[in-house]
Short mmCIF file of C-alpha atoms and ligand atoms in Angstrom, two decimals:
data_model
loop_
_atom_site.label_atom_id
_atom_site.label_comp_id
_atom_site.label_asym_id
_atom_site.label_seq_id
_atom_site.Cartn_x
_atom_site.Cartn_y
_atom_site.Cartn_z
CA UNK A 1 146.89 143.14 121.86
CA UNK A 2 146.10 141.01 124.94
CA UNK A 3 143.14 142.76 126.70
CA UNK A 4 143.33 141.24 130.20
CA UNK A 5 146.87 142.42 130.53
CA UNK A 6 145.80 145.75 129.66
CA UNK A 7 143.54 145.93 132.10
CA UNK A 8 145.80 144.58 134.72
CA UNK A 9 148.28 147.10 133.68
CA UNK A 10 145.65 150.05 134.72
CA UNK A 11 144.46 147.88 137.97
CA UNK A 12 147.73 148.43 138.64
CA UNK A 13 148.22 152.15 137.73
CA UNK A 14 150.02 152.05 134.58
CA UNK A 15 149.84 154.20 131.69
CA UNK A 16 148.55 152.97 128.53
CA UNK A 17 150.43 154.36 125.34
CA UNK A 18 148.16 155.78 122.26
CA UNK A 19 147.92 153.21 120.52
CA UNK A 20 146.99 150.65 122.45
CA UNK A 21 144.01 152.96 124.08
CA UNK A 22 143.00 153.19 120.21
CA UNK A 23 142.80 149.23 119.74
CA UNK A 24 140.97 149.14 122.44
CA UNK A 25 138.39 151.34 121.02
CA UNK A 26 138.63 150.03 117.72
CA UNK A 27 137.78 146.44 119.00
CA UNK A 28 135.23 147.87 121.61
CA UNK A 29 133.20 149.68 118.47
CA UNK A 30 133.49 146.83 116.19
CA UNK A 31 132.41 144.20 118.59
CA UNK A 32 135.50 142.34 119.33
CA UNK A 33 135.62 143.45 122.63
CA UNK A 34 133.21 142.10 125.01
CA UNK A 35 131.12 144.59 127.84
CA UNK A 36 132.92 142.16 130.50
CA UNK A 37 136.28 143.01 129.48
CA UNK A 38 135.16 146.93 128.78
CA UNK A 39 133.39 146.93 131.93
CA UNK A 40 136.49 145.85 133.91
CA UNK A 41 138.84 148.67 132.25
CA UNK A 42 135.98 151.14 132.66
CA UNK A 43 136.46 150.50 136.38
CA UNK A 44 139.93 150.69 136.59
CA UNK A 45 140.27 153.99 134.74
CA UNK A 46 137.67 154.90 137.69
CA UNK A 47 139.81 153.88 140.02
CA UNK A 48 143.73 154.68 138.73
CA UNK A 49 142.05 157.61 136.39
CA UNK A 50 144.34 158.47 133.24
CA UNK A 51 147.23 161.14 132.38
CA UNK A 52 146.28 163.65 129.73
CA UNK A 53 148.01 161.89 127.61
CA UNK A 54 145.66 159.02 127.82
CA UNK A 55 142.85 161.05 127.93
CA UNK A 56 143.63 162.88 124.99
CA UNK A 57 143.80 159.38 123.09
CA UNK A 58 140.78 158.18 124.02
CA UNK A 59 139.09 161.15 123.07
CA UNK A 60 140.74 160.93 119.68
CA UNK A 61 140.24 157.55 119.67
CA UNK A 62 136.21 157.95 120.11
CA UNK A 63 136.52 161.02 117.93
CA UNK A 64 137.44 159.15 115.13
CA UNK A 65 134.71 156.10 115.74
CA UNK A 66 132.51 158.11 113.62
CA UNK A 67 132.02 160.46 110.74
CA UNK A 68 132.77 164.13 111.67
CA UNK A 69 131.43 167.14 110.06
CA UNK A 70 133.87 168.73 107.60
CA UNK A 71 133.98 171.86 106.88
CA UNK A 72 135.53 173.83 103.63
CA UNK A 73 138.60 174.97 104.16
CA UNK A 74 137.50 179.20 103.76
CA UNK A 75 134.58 178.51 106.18
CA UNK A 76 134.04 180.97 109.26
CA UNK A 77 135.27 179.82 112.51
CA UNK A 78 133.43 177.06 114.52
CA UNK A 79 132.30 177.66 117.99
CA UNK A 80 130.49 175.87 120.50
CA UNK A 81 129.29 176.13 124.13
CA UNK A 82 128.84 172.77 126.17
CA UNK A 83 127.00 172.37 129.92
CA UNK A 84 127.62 169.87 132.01
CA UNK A 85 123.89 170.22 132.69
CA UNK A 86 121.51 172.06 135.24
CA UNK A 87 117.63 172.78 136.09
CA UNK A 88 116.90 175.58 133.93
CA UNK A 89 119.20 175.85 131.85
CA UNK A 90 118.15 177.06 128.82
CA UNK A 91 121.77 179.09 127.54
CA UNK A 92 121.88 176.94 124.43
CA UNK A 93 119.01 178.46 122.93
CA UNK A 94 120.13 181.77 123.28
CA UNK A 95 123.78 181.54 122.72
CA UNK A 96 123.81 179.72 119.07
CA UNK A 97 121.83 182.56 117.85
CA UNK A 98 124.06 184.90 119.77
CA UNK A 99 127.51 183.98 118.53
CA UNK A 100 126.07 183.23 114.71
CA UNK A 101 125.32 186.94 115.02
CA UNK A 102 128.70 187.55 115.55
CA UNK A 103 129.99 185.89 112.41
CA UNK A 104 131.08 182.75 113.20
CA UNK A 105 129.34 179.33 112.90
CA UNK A 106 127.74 177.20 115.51
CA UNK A 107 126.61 173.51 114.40
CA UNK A 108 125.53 172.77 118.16
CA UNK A 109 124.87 168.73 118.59
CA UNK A 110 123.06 168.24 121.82
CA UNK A 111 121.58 165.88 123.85
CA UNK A 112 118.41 165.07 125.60
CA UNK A 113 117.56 165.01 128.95
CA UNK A 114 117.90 162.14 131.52
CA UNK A 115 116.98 161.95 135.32
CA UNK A 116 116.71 165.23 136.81
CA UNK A 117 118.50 167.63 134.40
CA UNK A 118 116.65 168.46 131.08
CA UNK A 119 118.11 168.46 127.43
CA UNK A 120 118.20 171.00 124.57
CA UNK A 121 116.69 168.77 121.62
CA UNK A 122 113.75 168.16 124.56
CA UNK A 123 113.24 172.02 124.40
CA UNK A 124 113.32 172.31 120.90
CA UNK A 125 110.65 169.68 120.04
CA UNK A 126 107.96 171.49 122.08
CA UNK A 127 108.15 173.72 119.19
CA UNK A 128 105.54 171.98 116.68
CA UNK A 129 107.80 170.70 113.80
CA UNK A 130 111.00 171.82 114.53
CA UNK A 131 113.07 168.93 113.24
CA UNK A 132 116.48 167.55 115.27
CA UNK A 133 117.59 165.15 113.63
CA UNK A 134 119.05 166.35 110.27
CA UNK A 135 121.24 164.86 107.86
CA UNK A 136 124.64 165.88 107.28
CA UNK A 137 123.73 168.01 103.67
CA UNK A 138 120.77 169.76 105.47
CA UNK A 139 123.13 170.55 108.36
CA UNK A 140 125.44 171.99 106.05
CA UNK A 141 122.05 173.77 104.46
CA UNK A 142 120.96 174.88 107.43
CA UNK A 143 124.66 176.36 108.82
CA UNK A 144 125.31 178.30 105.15
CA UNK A 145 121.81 179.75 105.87
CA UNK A 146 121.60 180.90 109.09
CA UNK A 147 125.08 180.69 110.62
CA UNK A 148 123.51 178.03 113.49
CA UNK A 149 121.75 174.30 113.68
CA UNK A 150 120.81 172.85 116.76
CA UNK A 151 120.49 169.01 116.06
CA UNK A 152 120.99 165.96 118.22
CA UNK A 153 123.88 163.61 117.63
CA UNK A 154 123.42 161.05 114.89
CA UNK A 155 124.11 157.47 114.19
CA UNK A 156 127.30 157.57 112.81
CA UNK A 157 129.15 160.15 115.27
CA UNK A 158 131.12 159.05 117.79
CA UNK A 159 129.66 155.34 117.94
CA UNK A 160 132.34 154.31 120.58
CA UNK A 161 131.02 156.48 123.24
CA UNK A 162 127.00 155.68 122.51
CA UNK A 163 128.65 152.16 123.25
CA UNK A 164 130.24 153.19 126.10
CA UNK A 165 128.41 155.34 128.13
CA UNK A 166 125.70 152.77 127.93
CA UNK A 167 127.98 150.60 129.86
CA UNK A 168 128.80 152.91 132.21
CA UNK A 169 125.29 153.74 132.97
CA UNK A 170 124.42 150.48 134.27
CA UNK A 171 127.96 149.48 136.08
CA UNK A 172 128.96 152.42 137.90
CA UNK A 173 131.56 154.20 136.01
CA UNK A 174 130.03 157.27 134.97
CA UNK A 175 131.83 159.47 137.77
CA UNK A 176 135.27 159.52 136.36
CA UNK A 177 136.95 162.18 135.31
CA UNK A 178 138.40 161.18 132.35
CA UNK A 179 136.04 159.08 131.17
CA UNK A 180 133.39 162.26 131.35
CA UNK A 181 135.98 164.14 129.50
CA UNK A 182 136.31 161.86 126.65
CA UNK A 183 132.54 161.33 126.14
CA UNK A 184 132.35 165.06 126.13
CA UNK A 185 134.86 166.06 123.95
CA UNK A 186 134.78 163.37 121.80
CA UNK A 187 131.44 164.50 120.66
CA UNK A 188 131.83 168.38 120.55
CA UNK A 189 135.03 167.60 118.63
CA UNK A 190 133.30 165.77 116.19
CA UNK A 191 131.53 169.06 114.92
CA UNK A 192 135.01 170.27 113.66
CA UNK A 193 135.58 173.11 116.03
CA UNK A 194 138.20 175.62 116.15
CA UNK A 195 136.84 176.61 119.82
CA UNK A 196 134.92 176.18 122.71
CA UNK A 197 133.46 177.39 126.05
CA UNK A 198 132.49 174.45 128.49
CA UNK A 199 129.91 175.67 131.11
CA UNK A 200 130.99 173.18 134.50
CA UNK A 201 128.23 173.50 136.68
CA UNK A 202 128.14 172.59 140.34
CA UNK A 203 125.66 172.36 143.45
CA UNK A 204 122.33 170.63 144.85
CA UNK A 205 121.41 170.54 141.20
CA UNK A 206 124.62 169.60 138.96
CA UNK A 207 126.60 166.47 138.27
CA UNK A 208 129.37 168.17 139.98
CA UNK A 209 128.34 168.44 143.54
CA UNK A 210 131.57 170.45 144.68
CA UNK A 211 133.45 173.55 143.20
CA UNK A 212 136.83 171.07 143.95
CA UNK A 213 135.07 168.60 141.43
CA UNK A 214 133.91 171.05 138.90
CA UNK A 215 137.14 172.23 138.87
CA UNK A 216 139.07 169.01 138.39
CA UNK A 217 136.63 168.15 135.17
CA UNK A 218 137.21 171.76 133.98
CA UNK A 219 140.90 171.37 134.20
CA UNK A 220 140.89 167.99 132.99
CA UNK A 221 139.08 169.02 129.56
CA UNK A 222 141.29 172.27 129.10
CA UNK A 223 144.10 170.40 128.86
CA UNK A 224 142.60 167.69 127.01
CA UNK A 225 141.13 169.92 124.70
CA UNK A 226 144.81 171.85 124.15
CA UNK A 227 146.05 168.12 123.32
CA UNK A 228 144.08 167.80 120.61
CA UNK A 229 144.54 171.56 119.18
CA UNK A 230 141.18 172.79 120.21
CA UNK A 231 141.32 176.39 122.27
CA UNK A 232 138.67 175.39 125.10
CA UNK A 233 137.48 178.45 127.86
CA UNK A 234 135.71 177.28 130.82
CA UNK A 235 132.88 179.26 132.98
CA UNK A 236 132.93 177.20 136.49
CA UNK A 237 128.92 178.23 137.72
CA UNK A 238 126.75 177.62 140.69
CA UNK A 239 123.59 175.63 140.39
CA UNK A 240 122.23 175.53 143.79
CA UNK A 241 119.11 176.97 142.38
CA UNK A 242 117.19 176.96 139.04
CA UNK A 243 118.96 179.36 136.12
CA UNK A 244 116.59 182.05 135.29
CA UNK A 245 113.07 181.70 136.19
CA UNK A 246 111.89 178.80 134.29
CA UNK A 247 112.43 174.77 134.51
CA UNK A 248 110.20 172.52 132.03
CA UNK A 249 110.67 172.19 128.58
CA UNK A 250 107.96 174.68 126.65
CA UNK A 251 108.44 177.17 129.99
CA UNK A 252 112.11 177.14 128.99
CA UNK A 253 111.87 178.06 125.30
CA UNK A 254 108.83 181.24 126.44
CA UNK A 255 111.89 182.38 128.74
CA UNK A 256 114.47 182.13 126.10
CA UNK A 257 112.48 183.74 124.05
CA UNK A 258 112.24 186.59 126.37
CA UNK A 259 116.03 186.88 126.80
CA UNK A 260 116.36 186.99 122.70
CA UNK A 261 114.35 190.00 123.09
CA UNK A 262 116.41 191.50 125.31
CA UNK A 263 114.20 190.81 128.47
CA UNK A 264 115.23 187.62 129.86
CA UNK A 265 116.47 187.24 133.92
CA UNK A 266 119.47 188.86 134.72
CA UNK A 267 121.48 185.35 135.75
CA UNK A 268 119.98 184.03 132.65
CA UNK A 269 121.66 186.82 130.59
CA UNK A 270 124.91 187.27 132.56
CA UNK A 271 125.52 183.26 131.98
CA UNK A 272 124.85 183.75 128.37
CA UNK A 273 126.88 186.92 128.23
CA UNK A 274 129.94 184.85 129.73
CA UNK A 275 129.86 182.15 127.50
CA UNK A 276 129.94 184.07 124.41
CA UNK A 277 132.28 186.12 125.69
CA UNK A 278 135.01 183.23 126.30
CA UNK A 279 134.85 182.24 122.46
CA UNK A 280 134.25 185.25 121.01
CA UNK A 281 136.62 188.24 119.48
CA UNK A 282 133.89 190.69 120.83
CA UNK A 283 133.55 191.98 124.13
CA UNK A 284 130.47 191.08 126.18
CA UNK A 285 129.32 194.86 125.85
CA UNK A 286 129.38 194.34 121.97
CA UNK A 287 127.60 191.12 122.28
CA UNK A 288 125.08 192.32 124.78
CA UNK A 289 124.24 195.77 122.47
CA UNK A 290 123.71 192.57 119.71
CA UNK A 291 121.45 190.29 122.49
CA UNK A 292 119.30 193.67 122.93
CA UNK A 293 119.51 195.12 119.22
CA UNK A 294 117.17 192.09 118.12
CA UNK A 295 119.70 190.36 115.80
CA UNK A 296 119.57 187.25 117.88
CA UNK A 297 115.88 186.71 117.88
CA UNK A 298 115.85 187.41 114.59
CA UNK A 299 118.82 184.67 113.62
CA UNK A 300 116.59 182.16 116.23
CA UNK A 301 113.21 182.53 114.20
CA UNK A 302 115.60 182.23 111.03
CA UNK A 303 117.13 178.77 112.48
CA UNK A 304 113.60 177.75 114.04
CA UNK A 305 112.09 178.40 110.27
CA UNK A 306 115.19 176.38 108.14
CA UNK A 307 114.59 173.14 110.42
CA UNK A 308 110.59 172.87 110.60
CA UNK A 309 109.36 175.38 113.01
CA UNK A 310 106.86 178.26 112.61
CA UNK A 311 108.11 181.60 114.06
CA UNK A 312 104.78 182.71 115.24
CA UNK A 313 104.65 179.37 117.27
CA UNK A 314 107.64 180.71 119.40
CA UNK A 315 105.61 183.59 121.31
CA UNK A 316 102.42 181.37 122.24
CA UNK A 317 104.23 178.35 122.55
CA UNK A 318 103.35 178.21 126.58
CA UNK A 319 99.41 178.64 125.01
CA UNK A 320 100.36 175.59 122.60
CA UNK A 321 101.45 173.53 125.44
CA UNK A 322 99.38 174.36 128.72
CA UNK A 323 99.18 172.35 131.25
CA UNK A 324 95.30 172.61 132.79
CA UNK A 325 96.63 172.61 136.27
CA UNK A 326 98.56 176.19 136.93
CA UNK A 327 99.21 176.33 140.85
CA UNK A 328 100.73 179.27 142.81
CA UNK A 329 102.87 178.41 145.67
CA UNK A 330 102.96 181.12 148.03
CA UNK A 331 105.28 182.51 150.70
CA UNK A 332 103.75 181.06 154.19
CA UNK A 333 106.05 183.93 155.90
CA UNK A 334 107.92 187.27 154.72
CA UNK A 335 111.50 187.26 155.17
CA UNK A 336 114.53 187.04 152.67
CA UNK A 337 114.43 183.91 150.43
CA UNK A 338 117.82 181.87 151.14
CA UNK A 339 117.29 178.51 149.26
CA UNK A 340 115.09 177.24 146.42
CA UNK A 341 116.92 174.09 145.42
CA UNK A 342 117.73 173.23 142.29
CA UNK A 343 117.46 169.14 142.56
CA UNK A 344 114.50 169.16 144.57
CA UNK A 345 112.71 171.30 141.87
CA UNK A 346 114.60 169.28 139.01
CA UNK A 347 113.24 166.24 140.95
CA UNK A 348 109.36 167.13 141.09
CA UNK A 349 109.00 168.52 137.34
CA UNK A 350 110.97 165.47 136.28
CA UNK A 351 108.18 163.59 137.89
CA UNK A 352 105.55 166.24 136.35
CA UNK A 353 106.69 164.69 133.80
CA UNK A 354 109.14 167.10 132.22
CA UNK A 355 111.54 164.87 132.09
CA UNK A 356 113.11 160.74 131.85
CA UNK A 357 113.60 158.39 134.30
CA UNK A 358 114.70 156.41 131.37
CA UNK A 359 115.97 157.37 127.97
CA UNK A 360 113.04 156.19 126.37
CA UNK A 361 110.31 157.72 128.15
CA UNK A 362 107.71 160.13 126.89
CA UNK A 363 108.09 164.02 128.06
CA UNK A 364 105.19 166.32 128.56
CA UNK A 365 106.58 169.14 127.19
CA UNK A 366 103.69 171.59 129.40
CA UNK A 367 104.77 170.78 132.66
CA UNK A 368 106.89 172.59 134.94
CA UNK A 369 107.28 175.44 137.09
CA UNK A 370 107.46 179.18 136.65
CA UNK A 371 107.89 182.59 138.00
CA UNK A 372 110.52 181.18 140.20
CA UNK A 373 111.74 183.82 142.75
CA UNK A 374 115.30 184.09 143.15
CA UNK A 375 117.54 183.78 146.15
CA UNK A 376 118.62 187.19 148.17
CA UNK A 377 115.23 188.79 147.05
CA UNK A 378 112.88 190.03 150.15
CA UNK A 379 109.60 187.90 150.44
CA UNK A 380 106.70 189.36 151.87
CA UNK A 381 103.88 186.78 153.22
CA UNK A 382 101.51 185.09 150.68
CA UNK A 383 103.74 186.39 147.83
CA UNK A 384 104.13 183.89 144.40
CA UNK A 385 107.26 182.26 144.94
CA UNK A 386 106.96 179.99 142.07
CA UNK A 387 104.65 178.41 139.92
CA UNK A 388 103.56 174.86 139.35
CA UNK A 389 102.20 173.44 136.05
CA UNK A 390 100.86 170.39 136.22
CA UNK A 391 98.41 167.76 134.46
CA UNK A 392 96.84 166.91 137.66
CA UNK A 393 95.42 168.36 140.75
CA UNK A 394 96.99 165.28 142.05
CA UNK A 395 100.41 165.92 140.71
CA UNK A 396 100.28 169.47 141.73
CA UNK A 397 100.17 168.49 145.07
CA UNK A 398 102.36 166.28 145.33
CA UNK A 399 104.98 168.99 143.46
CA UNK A 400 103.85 171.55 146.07
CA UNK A 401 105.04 169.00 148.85
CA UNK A 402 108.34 168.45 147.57
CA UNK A 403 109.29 171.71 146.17
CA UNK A 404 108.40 173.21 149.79
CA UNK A 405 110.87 171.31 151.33
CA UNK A 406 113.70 173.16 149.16
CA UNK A 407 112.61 176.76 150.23
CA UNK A 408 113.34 178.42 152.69
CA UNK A 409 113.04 182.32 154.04
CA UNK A 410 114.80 183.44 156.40
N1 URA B 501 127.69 163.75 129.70
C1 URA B 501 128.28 163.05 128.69
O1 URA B 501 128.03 163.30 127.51
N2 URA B 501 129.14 162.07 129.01
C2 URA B 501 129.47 161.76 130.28
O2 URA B 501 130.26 160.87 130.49
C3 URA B 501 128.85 162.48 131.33
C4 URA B 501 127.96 163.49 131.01
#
């Protein structure tokens, strides 16, 4: 394999075959390839983008970088949900539970949050010990258990894309279409799944600032996903503004909480309700009679117990993390709310603190905001549209500022 002819030969908009996409991998993971040369192909594939074909093998291809989780051939069925990522989102939480509920299994790797959208294994930590990182035998332990485990990614899965997307971070390839749906899949694929539901966000507040774009990634991993034998569903949803009512990691896990006792916001529990749905043999009314009978708060405290967590800590966990500066922001005129932007509130708890700048900054899992009222709904003057928590008097001003600017009432 000569490299710089390769990447000539997708400067130019040629197709690479299988195998060579998996030599490149293979030499990329190893060390054999260097950045430069990855770099340089990254940007071409940006540029020329890939057939499914390609895409496919390079999913495979960074699949198979790592150990996988196996699974006994008499096992239930393995299911997953993955987000493209949003202020607010908290579905994760409530779906693993959900779907384990309904008989199958759900060994959910996430990630953590960077820049302005959070991360699942962020909201799980505010819980005092709840452990993410787990070793393949206690994920088993955990599964056989409780039907769920909600664990970041480890070391040895899909090393080729930690590689990679660290690349692309710093030279301006991470907005490609096939490259996003390779990193992706790649790692939901290495939980062995028979299915999945892919939740492609767009708006002020998503990766995928057009429904045209959200669509193209959506389509892109459907077919990808068929490739490589995998049934994937897709739920294409808005994120203009905040899901539910909550943003902020501890905030997030009080509202999920809520909605696993069957009194969570309604867009909160019609997302959830939709995902299941796609990957499920129930219907959504069977699953929502199960949301509301209790069975998935109970599975949750079950899962929270196996990997570290106290169940009583999950109904005071906004008293275990409280933030000594609680500010209402308040309608300065009645009218019908019309915008409360989701980046500009991702933006101002992420500098609350909520969230990274960089991946290896400290999160104060406290901060946030709450209460957050929703678009369509009738304001009257000097009502709570939202809530700030914040260390500071300091840094609840400065959150008031910014998160003004992304209201408005009409
Ligand atoms: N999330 C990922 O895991 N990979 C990407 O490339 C983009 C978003």
């Amino acid at each position: 394999m000569h490299i710089p002819t390769l990447i000539e030969h997708k400067r130019d908009g040629g197709e690479l075959s299988p195998d060579e996409i998996h030599q490149v991998i293979q030499a990329f993971t190893a060390g054999d390839m260097p950045d430069y040369q990855m770099s340089a192909l990254a940007m071409a594939i940006l540029l020329r983008g890939m057939s499914t074909r390609e895409t496919a093998a390079l999913t495979e291809a960074m699949l198979h970088s790592g150990s996988t989780l196996q699974w006994a051939a008499d096992a239930p069925m393995r299911v997953d949900k993955h987000s493209t990522g949003g202020i607010g989102d908290k579905t994760s939480l409530i779906i693993a539970p959900l779907l384990a509920c309904d008989g199958v299994w759900v060994p959910m790797i996430s990630g953590r949050g960077l820049g302005i959208t959070g991360g699942t294994l962020d909201k799980l930590e505010s819980i005092p010990g709840f452990r993410t990182q787990l070793s393949e035998p206690e994920i088993h332990r955990v599964i056989r258990k409780t039907g769920c485990v909600m664990v970041g990614q480890t070391a040895d899965i899909c090393p080729a894309d930690k590689k990679l997307y660290a690349l692309r971070d710093v030279t301006g390839t991470v907005p490609s279409v096939p490259l996003i749906t390779a990193s992706i899949l790649s790692k939901k694929l290495a939980e062995g799944l028979n299915r999945l539901v892919l939740d492609v966000k767009f708006g002020t507040g998503a990766f995928m600032k057009t429904e045209a774009a959200a669509h193209e990634l959506a389509q892109s991993m459907v077919q990808t996903g068929r490739a490589l034998g995998v049934r994937a569903g897709v739920r294409l949803s808005r994120m203009d503004e905040p899901t539910g009512e909550a943003a902020g990691n501890a905030l997030e896990v009080a509202e999920a909480v809520r909605c696993l006792q069957g009194d969570g916001p309604q867009d909160l529990e019609e997302i959830v309700l939709d995902l299941c749905a796609a990957v499920s043999i129930s219907s959504r009314e069977q699953l929502q009679h199960l949301l509301h009978s209790g069975a998935a708060w109970e599975r949750f405290q079950q899962m929270v117990s196996a990997q570290g967590g106290r169940p009583a800590d999950l109904t005071r966990i906004t008293e275990i993390h409280r933030a000594p500066v609680i500010r209402e922001l308040k309608a300065d005129q009645s009218g019908r709310l019309t915008r409360m932007d989701a980046r500009i509130i991702g933006q101002a708890i992420l500098e609350l603190g909520a969230g990274r700048a960089r991946s290896n900054d400290s999160i104060d899992f406290a901060v946030g905001c709450d209460q957050i009222a929703k678009t369509g709904q009738a304001i009257a003057f000097g009502e709570v549209l939202l809530r700030i928590h914040a260390r500071s008097t300091s840094a609840a001003d400065a959150a008031e500022s910014s998160i003004r600017q992304g209201i408005r009432i009409e």
